[in-house]
XYZ file of N, CA and C in Angstrom:
591
model
N 13.058 1.886 -26.776
C 13.856 2.570 -25.841
C 14.506 2.024 -25.055
N 14.317 1.022 -24.506
C 15.072 -0.068 -23.870
C 16.404 -0.358 -24.293
N 16.744 -0.229 -25.303
C 17.970 -0.694 -26.168
C 18.827 0.385 -26.110
N 18.301 1.275 -26.158
C 18.703 2.549 -25.860
C 19.395 3.090 -24.556
N 18.281 2.467 -24.029
C 18.470 2.785 -22.182
C 19.606 1.857 -21.714
N 19.838 0.488 -22.303
C 20.726 -0.493 -22.170
C 22.432 0.182 -22.300
N 22.422 0.385 -23.733
C 23.575 1.511 -24.387
C 23.956 1.957 -23.484
N 23.347 2.923 -22.713
C 23.546 3.918 -21.786
C 24.217 3.306 -20.713
N 23.440 2.409 -20.093
C 24.193 1.794 -18.844
C 25.075 1.297 -19.057
N 25.905 0.636 -20.248
C 26.878 -0.305 -20.450
C 27.804 0.743 -20.378
N 27.757 1.538 -21.497
C 28.322 2.612 -21.707
C 29.046 3.821 -20.631
N 27.951 3.711 -19.517
C 27.932 4.718 -18.774
C 27.919 6.202 -18.565
N 27.284 6.075 -19.251
C 27.071 7.854 -19.824
C 25.545 8.480 -19.441
N 26.002 9.678 -18.723
C 24.603 10.370 -18.536
C 23.248 10.500 -19.220
N 22.759 10.312 -19.143
C 21.070 10.298 -19.798
C 20.504 11.331 -19.809
N 19.699 12.289 -20.348
C 18.652 13.216 -19.305
C 17.217 12.774 -20.247
N 16.292 12.674 -19.596
C 15.217 12.050 -19.472
C 14.089 12.850 -19.397
N 13.381 13.102 -20.235
C 11.698 14.256 -20.383
C 10.804 13.621 -20.070
N 9.890 14.095 -19.265
C 8.568 13.847 -18.919
C 7.746 14.343 -19.567
N 7.202 14.881 -20.601
C 6.380 16.491 -20.972
C 5.359 16.499 -20.270
N 4.574 15.297 -20.557
C 3.135 15.705 -20.104
C 2.720 16.085 -18.370
N 4.154 15.363 -17.886
C 3.986 15.640 -16.341
C 4.703 16.583 -15.879
N 5.979 17.004 -16.623
C 6.855 17.798 -15.980
C 6.701 19.266 -17.070
N 6.148 18.976 -17.950
C 6.682 20.361 -18.789
C 7.682 19.813 -19.910
N 7.628 21.043 -21.222
C 9.317 20.787 -21.984
C 10.165 21.350 -21.205
N 10.263 22.141 -20.318
C 11.326 22.749 -20.002
C 12.132 22.166 -19.119
N 11.781 20.853 -18.390
C 11.961 20.103 -17.270
C 12.649 18.533 -17.498
N 13.864 18.364 -16.965
C 14.530 16.958 -17.214
C 15.017 16.274 -15.897
N 16.022 15.551 -16.347
C 16.360 14.884 -15.352
C 17.787 13.977 -15.469
N 18.761 14.533 -15.267
C 19.680 14.012 -15.869
C 20.198 12.345 -14.723
N 20.852 11.677 -15.351
C 21.862 10.595 -14.163
C 22.007 9.610 -15.009
N 22.794 8.556 -14.318
C 23.646 7.283 -14.779
C 22.113 5.715 -14.806
N 21.856 5.173 -16.141
C 20.824 4.219 -16.042
C 21.657 3.254 -15.187
N 20.870 2.905 -14.405
C 21.381 1.688 -13.064
C 20.690 0.240 -13.854
N 19.564 0.613 -14.010
C 18.587 -0.561 -14.576
C 17.038 -0.196 -14.984
N 16.900 -1.020 -16.046
C 15.609 -0.823 -16.762
C 14.836 -2.181 -17.420
N 13.567 -2.162 -17.200
C 12.646 -3.380 -17.991
C 11.478 -2.512 -18.359
N 10.476 -3.020 -18.265
C 9.674 -2.686 -20.145
C 8.727 -1.688 -19.096
N 8.618 -1.621 -17.745
C 8.012 -0.736 -17.086
C 8.702 0.166 -16.861
N 9.824 0.227 -15.667
C 10.571 1.128 -15.156
C 11.986 1.333 -15.258
N 12.775 2.421 -15.223
C 13.876 2.601 -15.188
C 14.627 3.176 -13.920
N 15.593 2.646 -13.474
C 16.107 3.345 -12.057
C 17.370 4.049 -12.540
N 17.806 5.472 -12.184
C 18.596 5.783 -12.453
C 19.565 6.279 -11.333
N 20.423 6.946 -10.974
C 20.921 7.639 -9.892
C 21.650 9.236 -10.724
N 20.828 10.016 -9.719
C 20.668 11.018 -10.333
C 22.288 11.980 -10.393
N 22.558 12.866 -11.125
C 23.372 13.561 -11.340
C 22.517 15.026 -10.683
N 23.010 15.613 -9.581
C 22.519 16.623 -9.466
C 22.831 18.476 -10.215
N 22.567 19.207 -9.713
C 23.208 20.284 -10.634
C 24.707 21.135 -9.973
N 24.962 20.417 -8.996
C 26.070 20.387 -8.374
C 27.157 19.885 -9.236
N 26.376 18.756 -9.519
C 27.581 17.520 -10.339
C 27.965 16.959 -9.313
N 27.283 16.125 -8.407
C 27.003 15.375 -7.622
C 26.122 14.301 -7.984
N 26.370 12.995 -7.531
C 25.716 11.860 -7.264
C 24.787 12.141 -6.092
N 23.490 12.141 -6.176
C 22.570 12.466 -5.080
C 21.369 11.638 -5.193
N 21.687 10.311 -4.701
C 20.521 10.031 -4.807
C 20.023 8.930 -6.144
N 18.697 8.494 -6.018
C 18.023 7.442 -7.050
C 17.171 7.894 -7.320
N 16.666 7.462 -9.024
C 14.806 7.611 -9.113
C 14.494 6.848 -10.003
N 13.262 6.440 -9.684
C 12.604 5.582 -10.447
C 11.604 6.223 -11.151
N 11.704 5.882 -12.888
C 10.247 6.585 -13.331
C 9.843 5.402 -14.475
N 8.678 5.779 -14.846
C 7.986 4.474 -15.477
C 8.202 4.649 -17.141
N 8.341 3.738 -17.899
C 8.405 4.229 -19.155
C 7.707 4.740 -20.307
N 6.128 4.671 -19.568
C 5.023 4.753 -20.136
C 5.182 6.679 -20.059
N 5.666 6.917 -19.192
C 5.965 8.582 -18.835
C 6.857 8.992 -19.727
N 7.910 8.468 -19.923
C 8.873 9.426 -20.883
C 8.963 9.801 -21.998
N 8.576 11.051 -22.398
C 8.456 11.360 -23.763
C 9.635 11.438 -24.566
N 10.817 11.198 -23.813
C 11.986 11.607 -24.727
C 13.144 11.702 -23.646
N 14.565 11.169 -24.646
C 15.741 11.292 -24.099
C 16.844 11.780 -24.635
N 17.577 12.205 -24.201
C 19.238 12.113 -24.839
C 20.183 11.440 -24.569
N 20.638 10.619 -25.352
C 22.108 9.799 -25.013
C 22.922 10.071 -25.720
N 24.133 10.506 -25.335
C 24.313 10.958 -23.959
C 23.885 12.496 -23.652
N 23.251 12.671 -22.621
C 23.280 14.458 -22.272
C 23.893 15.050 -22.925
N 23.718 16.666 -22.662
C 24.514 17.446 -23.406
C 25.915 17.876 -22.822
N 25.921 17.481 -21.211
C 26.961 17.961 -20.953
C 27.737 16.600 -20.099
N 27.446 15.823 -20.473
C 28.118 14.110 -20.321
C 29.408 13.766 -19.822
N 30.414 15.032 -20.764
C 31.706 14.503 -20.802
C 32.102 15.077 -19.218
N 31.759 16.648 -19.432
C 32.281 17.162 -18.335
C 31.356 16.756 -17.225
N 30.328 16.433 -16.724
C 29.511 15.513 -15.586
C 30.514 14.630 -15.405
N 30.849 13.820 -16.204
C 31.792 12.396 -15.655
C 33.125 12.732 -15.279
N 34.023 13.940 -16.137
C 35.267 13.955 -15.226
C 35.081 15.116 -13.895
N 34.048 15.505 -13.778
C 34.016 16.056 -12.481
C 33.778 15.211 -11.346
N 32.784 14.132 -11.504
C 32.698 13.163 -10.529
C 33.793 12.382 -10.482
N 34.675 12.003 -11.448
C 35.969 11.136 -11.709
C 36.747 11.849 -10.492
N 36.840 13.512 -11.009
C 37.909 14.415 -10.158
C 37.434 13.815 -8.481
N 35.889 14.023 -8.441
C 35.565 14.246 -7.013
C 35.827 12.841 -6.331
N 35.973 11.434 -6.878
C 35.959 10.393 -6.750
C 34.471 9.605 -6.573
N 33.804 9.967 -6.510
C 32.361 9.843 -6.884
C 31.944 8.959 -7.843
N 31.167 7.415 -7.511
C 31.436 6.429 -8.684
C 29.597 6.015 -8.130
N 29.663 5.477 -9.248
C 28.524 4.723 -9.709
C 28.051 3.906 -8.786
N 27.024 3.936 -7.910
C 26.860 2.544 -6.884
C 25.236 2.145 -7.649
N 25.236 0.658 -7.525
C 23.552 0.078 -7.841
C 23.260 -0.548 -6.390
N 22.198 0.352 -6.675
C 21.439 -0.236 -4.977
C 20.961 -1.696 -4.665
N 21.235 -2.007 -6.097
C 20.311 -3.291 -5.896
C 18.991 -3.417 -5.249
N 18.068 -2.968 -6.016
C 16.661 -2.944 -6.225
C 15.981 -3.701 -7.041
N 14.876 -4.834 -6.708
C 14.506 -5.149 -7.897
C 13.395 -4.567 -8.572
N 13.231 -4.545 -9.789
C 12.220 -3.648 -10.604
C 10.816 -4.705 -10.883
N 10.813 -5.630 -10.622
C 9.749 -6.374 -11.064
C 8.375 -6.607 -10.224
N 8.740 -5.990 -9.280
C 7.285 -6.182 -8.496
C 7.448 -4.704 -7.862
N 6.270 -3.536 -7.839
C 6.197 -2.687 -7.415
C 6.025 -2.261 -5.619
N 5.351 -3.432 -5.289
C 5.269 -3.290 -3.784
C 6.066 -3.938 -3.271
N 6.371 -4.619 -3.617
C 8.494 -5.332 -3.309
C 9.552 -4.659 -2.955
N 9.426 -3.426 -3.983
C 10.209 -2.541 -4.250
C 10.115 -1.355 -3.268
N 8.885 -1.090 -3.316
C 8.937 -0.272 -2.353
C 9.363 -0.390 -0.740
N 8.618 -1.938 -0.052
C 9.453 -2.153 1.162
C 10.699 -2.580 0.737
N 11.073 -3.168 0.052
C 12.821 -2.755 0.104
C 13.681 -1.701 0.075
N 13.143 -0.716 -0.461
C 13.815 0.460 -0.447
C 13.673 0.941 1.194
N 12.551 1.135 1.771
C 12.288 1.463 2.982
C 13.259 0.749 4.266
N 12.981 -0.590 3.995
C 14.129 -1.207 4.780
C 15.379 -0.956 4.440
N 16.019 -0.737 3.209
C 17.095 -0.455 3.186
C 17.587 1.010 3.112
N 16.957 1.584 2.821
C 17.544 3.375 2.735
C 16.848 4.011 4.083
N 15.660 3.497 4.676
C 15.262 4.003 5.825
C 13.910 5.206 5.477
N 13.990 5.799 4.190
C 12.935 6.577 3.925
C 12.325 6.365 2.071
N 11.774 6.660 1.659
C 11.545 6.553 -0.011
C 10.332 8.215 -0.226
N 10.745 8.633 -1.011
C 9.868 10.131 -1.330
C 9.016 9.521 -2.681
N 7.736 9.785 -2.707
C 6.665 9.308 -3.659
C 6.274 10.421 -4.007
N 6.001 10.454 -5.473
C 5.180 11.584 -6.054
C 4.422 10.554 -6.889
N 3.191 11.474 -6.066
C 1.721 10.707 -7.162
C 1.495 11.837 -8.479
N 2.100 12.404 -9.048
C 2.100 13.855 -9.844
C 0.642 13.807 -10.345
N -0.520 12.862 -10.925
C -1.585 13.243 -11.398
C -2.773 13.492 -10.543
N -2.177 13.232 -9.838
C -3.654 13.208 -8.316
C -2.793 14.681 -7.445
N -1.429 14.729 -7.525
C -0.807 15.999 -6.263
C -0.005 16.752 -7.394
N -0.206 17.520 -8.176
C 1.038 17.774 -9.026
C 2.206 18.426 -8.558
N 2.117 19.489 -7.101
C 3.123 19.816 -6.570
C 4.116 18.957 -5.249
N 3.008 18.207 -4.634
C 3.374 17.646 -3.259
C 4.082 16.046 -3.630
N 4.374 15.339 -2.561
C 5.388 14.269 -2.495
C 4.859 13.574 -1.199
N 5.048 12.617 -0.751
C 5.075 12.188 0.457
C 6.428 11.405 0.555
N 6.761 11.824 1.591
C 8.404 10.723 2.455
C 7.704 10.540 3.606
N 8.343 8.718 3.755
C 8.090 8.315 4.904
C 8.797 6.354 4.539
N 8.310 5.898 5.658
C 8.741 4.724 5.344
C 7.504 3.232 4.761
N 7.457 2.704 3.692
C 6.159 1.672 3.809
C 6.382 0.611 4.784
N 4.695 0.531 5.549
C 5.012 -0.357 6.099
C 3.993 -1.490 6.005
N 3.549 -1.764 4.552
C 2.775 -2.533 4.225
C 2.398 -2.210 2.728
N 2.557 -3.066 1.499
C 2.817 -3.059 0.488
C 1.877 -4.643 -0.218
N 0.650 -3.938 -0.741
C 0.228 -5.212 -1.707
C 0.071 -4.857 -3.400
N -0.903 -5.696 -4.074
C -1.110 -5.114 -5.377
C -1.829 -4.126 -5.573
N -2.801 -3.562 -4.840
C -3.500 -2.199 -5.219
C -3.057 -1.009 -4.178
N -2.956 -1.104 -2.847
C -2.329 -0.028 -2.281
C -1.144 -0.441 -0.827
N -0.891 1.061 -0.518
C 0.344 0.914 0.487
C 0.252 1.573 1.656
N 0.546 1.520 2.923
C 0.399 2.275 3.704
C 1.995 2.942 4.274
N 1.566 4.169 4.634
C 3.010 4.578 4.425
C 3.045 5.234 5.780
N 4.381 5.142 6.668
C 4.495 5.987 7.883
C 5.614 7.662 7.476
N 4.743 8.588 7.523
C 5.106 9.934 7.075
C 6.140 10.281 7.690
N 7.132 11.351 7.520
C 7.959 12.153 8.291
C 7.498 13.420 7.246
N 7.617 14.429 8.698
C 7.446 16.220 7.777
C 8.865 16.962 7.685
N 8.816 17.854 7.356
C 9.890 18.646 6.493
C 10.196 19.143 8.022
N 9.981 18.798 9.368
C 10.818 19.412 10.558
C 10.859 17.932 11.031
N 11.178 16.882 10.467
C 12.245 15.358 10.314
C 11.504 14.863 11.647
N 10.109 15.014 11.791
C 9.163 14.371 12.973
C 8.459 13.319 12.227
N 7.897 12.249 12.746
C 7.273 11.174 12.153
C 5.941 11.230 12.430
N 4.536 11.382 11.331
C 3.798 11.641 11.605
C 2.885 10.822 12.680
N 1.958 10.620 13.673
C 1.447 10.252 14.452
C 0.519 8.971 13.771
N 0.031 9.168 12.575
C -1.308 8.424 11.860
C -0.138 7.856 10.841
N -0.508 6.774 10.450
C -0.067 6.014 8.631
C -1.211 6.669 7.918
N -0.509 6.019 6.815
C -1.383 6.852 5.541
C -1.801 5.763 4.558
N -2.826 5.550 4.075
C -2.900 4.490 3.009
C -3.542 4.844 1.434
N -2.420 4.894 0.444
C -2.887 5.198 -0.890
C -2.619 4.104 -1.925
N -2.878 4.452 -3.556
C -2.954 3.653 -3.894
C -1.729 3.445 -4.733
N -1.327 2.128 -5.009
C -0.165 1.965 -5.757
C 0.341 2.428 -6.986
N -0.777 2.480 -7.887
C -0.565 3.067 -9.052
C -1.242 4.402 -9.466
N -1.301 5.072 -8.068
C -1.061 6.656 -8.627
C 0.444 7.006 -8.756
N 1.082 6.141 -8.025
C 2.329 6.864 -8.197
C 2.793 6.807 -9.522
N 3.906 7.701 -9.600
C 4.367 8.652 -10.959
C 6.006 8.414 -10.998
N 6.548 8.353 -9.962
C 8.030 8.441 -9.278
C 8.304 8.111 -8.307
N 9.641 7.803 -7.903
C 10.137 7.068 -6.799
C 11.450 7.657 -6.585
N 11.906 8.399 -5.318
C 13.122 8.462 -4.811
C 13.405 8.499 -3.724
N 14.786 7.708 -3.641
C 15.242 7.430 -2.524
C 16.804 7.784 -2.287
N 17.410 7.906 -1.119
C 19.077 7.840 -1.012
C 19.524 9.271 -1.137
N 18.939 10.216 -1.023
C 19.332 11.404 -1.454
C 20.015 12.108 -0.300
N 20.291 13.389 -0.321
C 21.184 13.804 0.627
C 20.117 14.360 1.655
N 18.646 14.860 1.197
C 17.814 15.548 1.659
C 17.089 14.175 2.639
N 17.175 13.421 2.232
C 16.270 11.709 3.150
C 17.551 11.627 4.169
N 18.668 11.649 3.601
C 19.646 11.623 5.012
C 19.280 12.599 5.751
N 19.578 13.780 5.378
C 19.576 14.819 6.215
C 18.076 14.838 7.444
N 17.036 13.793 6.882
C 15.725 13.927 7.752
C 16.070 12.917 8.693
N 16.484 11.723 8.114
C 16.670 10.686 8.837
C 17.777 11.212 10.315
N 18.915 11.677 9.917
C 20.168 12.112 11.082
C 19.097 12.968 11.908
N 18.216 13.606 11.452
C 17.620 15.046 12.257
C 16.897 14.271 13.238
N 15.817 13.189 12.715
C 14.821 12.601 13.450
C 16.193 11.670 14.248
N 16.854 11.012 14.199
C 17.487 10.027 14.943
C 18.127 10.787 16.558
N 18.327 12.412 16.167
C 18.778 13.205 17.343
C 17.760 13.126 17.853
N 16.178 13.560 17.748
C 15.177 14.123 18.485
C 14.783 13.117 20.053
N 15.600 11.914 19.643
C 15.046 11.221 20.629
C 13.731 10.779 21.365
N 13.109 11.479 22.099
C 11.591 11.472 22.759
C 10.731 12.357 21.849
N 11.462 13.169 20.974
C 10.441 13.928 20.409
C 10.714 13.660 19.016
N 10.986 12.533 18.403
C 11.033 11.923 17.216
C 9.888 12.083 16.398
N 8.407 12.029 17.034
C 7.591 12.249 16.334
C 6.585 13.454 17.036
N 5.497 13.465 16.027
C 4.629 15.077 16.217
C 4.465 15.322 17.599
N 4.867 16.589 17.661
C 4.350 17.173 19.297
C 2.766 17.434 19.263
N 2.139 17.012 20.035
C 0.852 17.005 20.146
C 0.508 17.709 20.600
N -0.040 18.822 20.058
C -0.597 20.246 21.100
C -1.522 20.168 21.732
N -2.002 20.328 22.591
C -3.295 20.191 23.659
C -4.057 21.746 23.672
N -5.121 21.589 23.610
C -5.755 23.067 24.136
C -6.175 23.087 25.288
N -6.733 24.025 25.618
C -6.843 24.415 27.170
C -7.868 23.690 27.815
N -8.613 22.920 27.333
C -9.616 21.757 28.008
C -9.327 20.356 28.162
N -7.780 20.311 27.106
C -7.490 18.845 27.443
C -6.556 19.325 28.495
N -5.763 20.028 28.280
C -4.574 20.602 29.652
C -5.261 20.363 31.059
N -6.768 21.501 31.421
C -7.423 20.975 32.232
C -7.903 19.863 32.895
N -8.267 18.905 31.744
C -8.668 17.592 32.516
C -7.751 16.694 32.997
N -6.439 16.960 32.653
C -5.253 16.617 33.040
C -4.877 16.957 34.192
């Protein structure tokens, strides 16, 4: 598989990747291969509107199949060329998962982490504050673009997919930066708390 992924990378073709056990047979990811090793593959995603929209890291052991080139490779590449959108290497190192998470958080501000074998429908978005050989600590941001008041620790090897640099993550950061003093969760006090103050 690594040989084929490398061919796709050097030819700058769109590939379609399937993870049937996790996503089912009717779901896939389209994108350009940026880098790959024996454990992980880094892609720059092509979204449904034929825009480059962030990056995704998948684990090779989860990949059930892939198509190279993807079915609409020529069309997608032509549209991206007409729009002036070019493949960019985010220059993150795939050799160490803990270091990778820290680097993404520092460089891009937010990272989206999926743990699909633990929580099939959810994900966590935030910045990694600490990571070691087994766990990582995440300061999370909510869908209202406010940081949570507490941080949370997760098992590093529950991660099944990593995403960063997308339009949605940029939107969260943009809205959060505009909030000023309201950038963190608004704590709701009950009546007793208000009376004691």
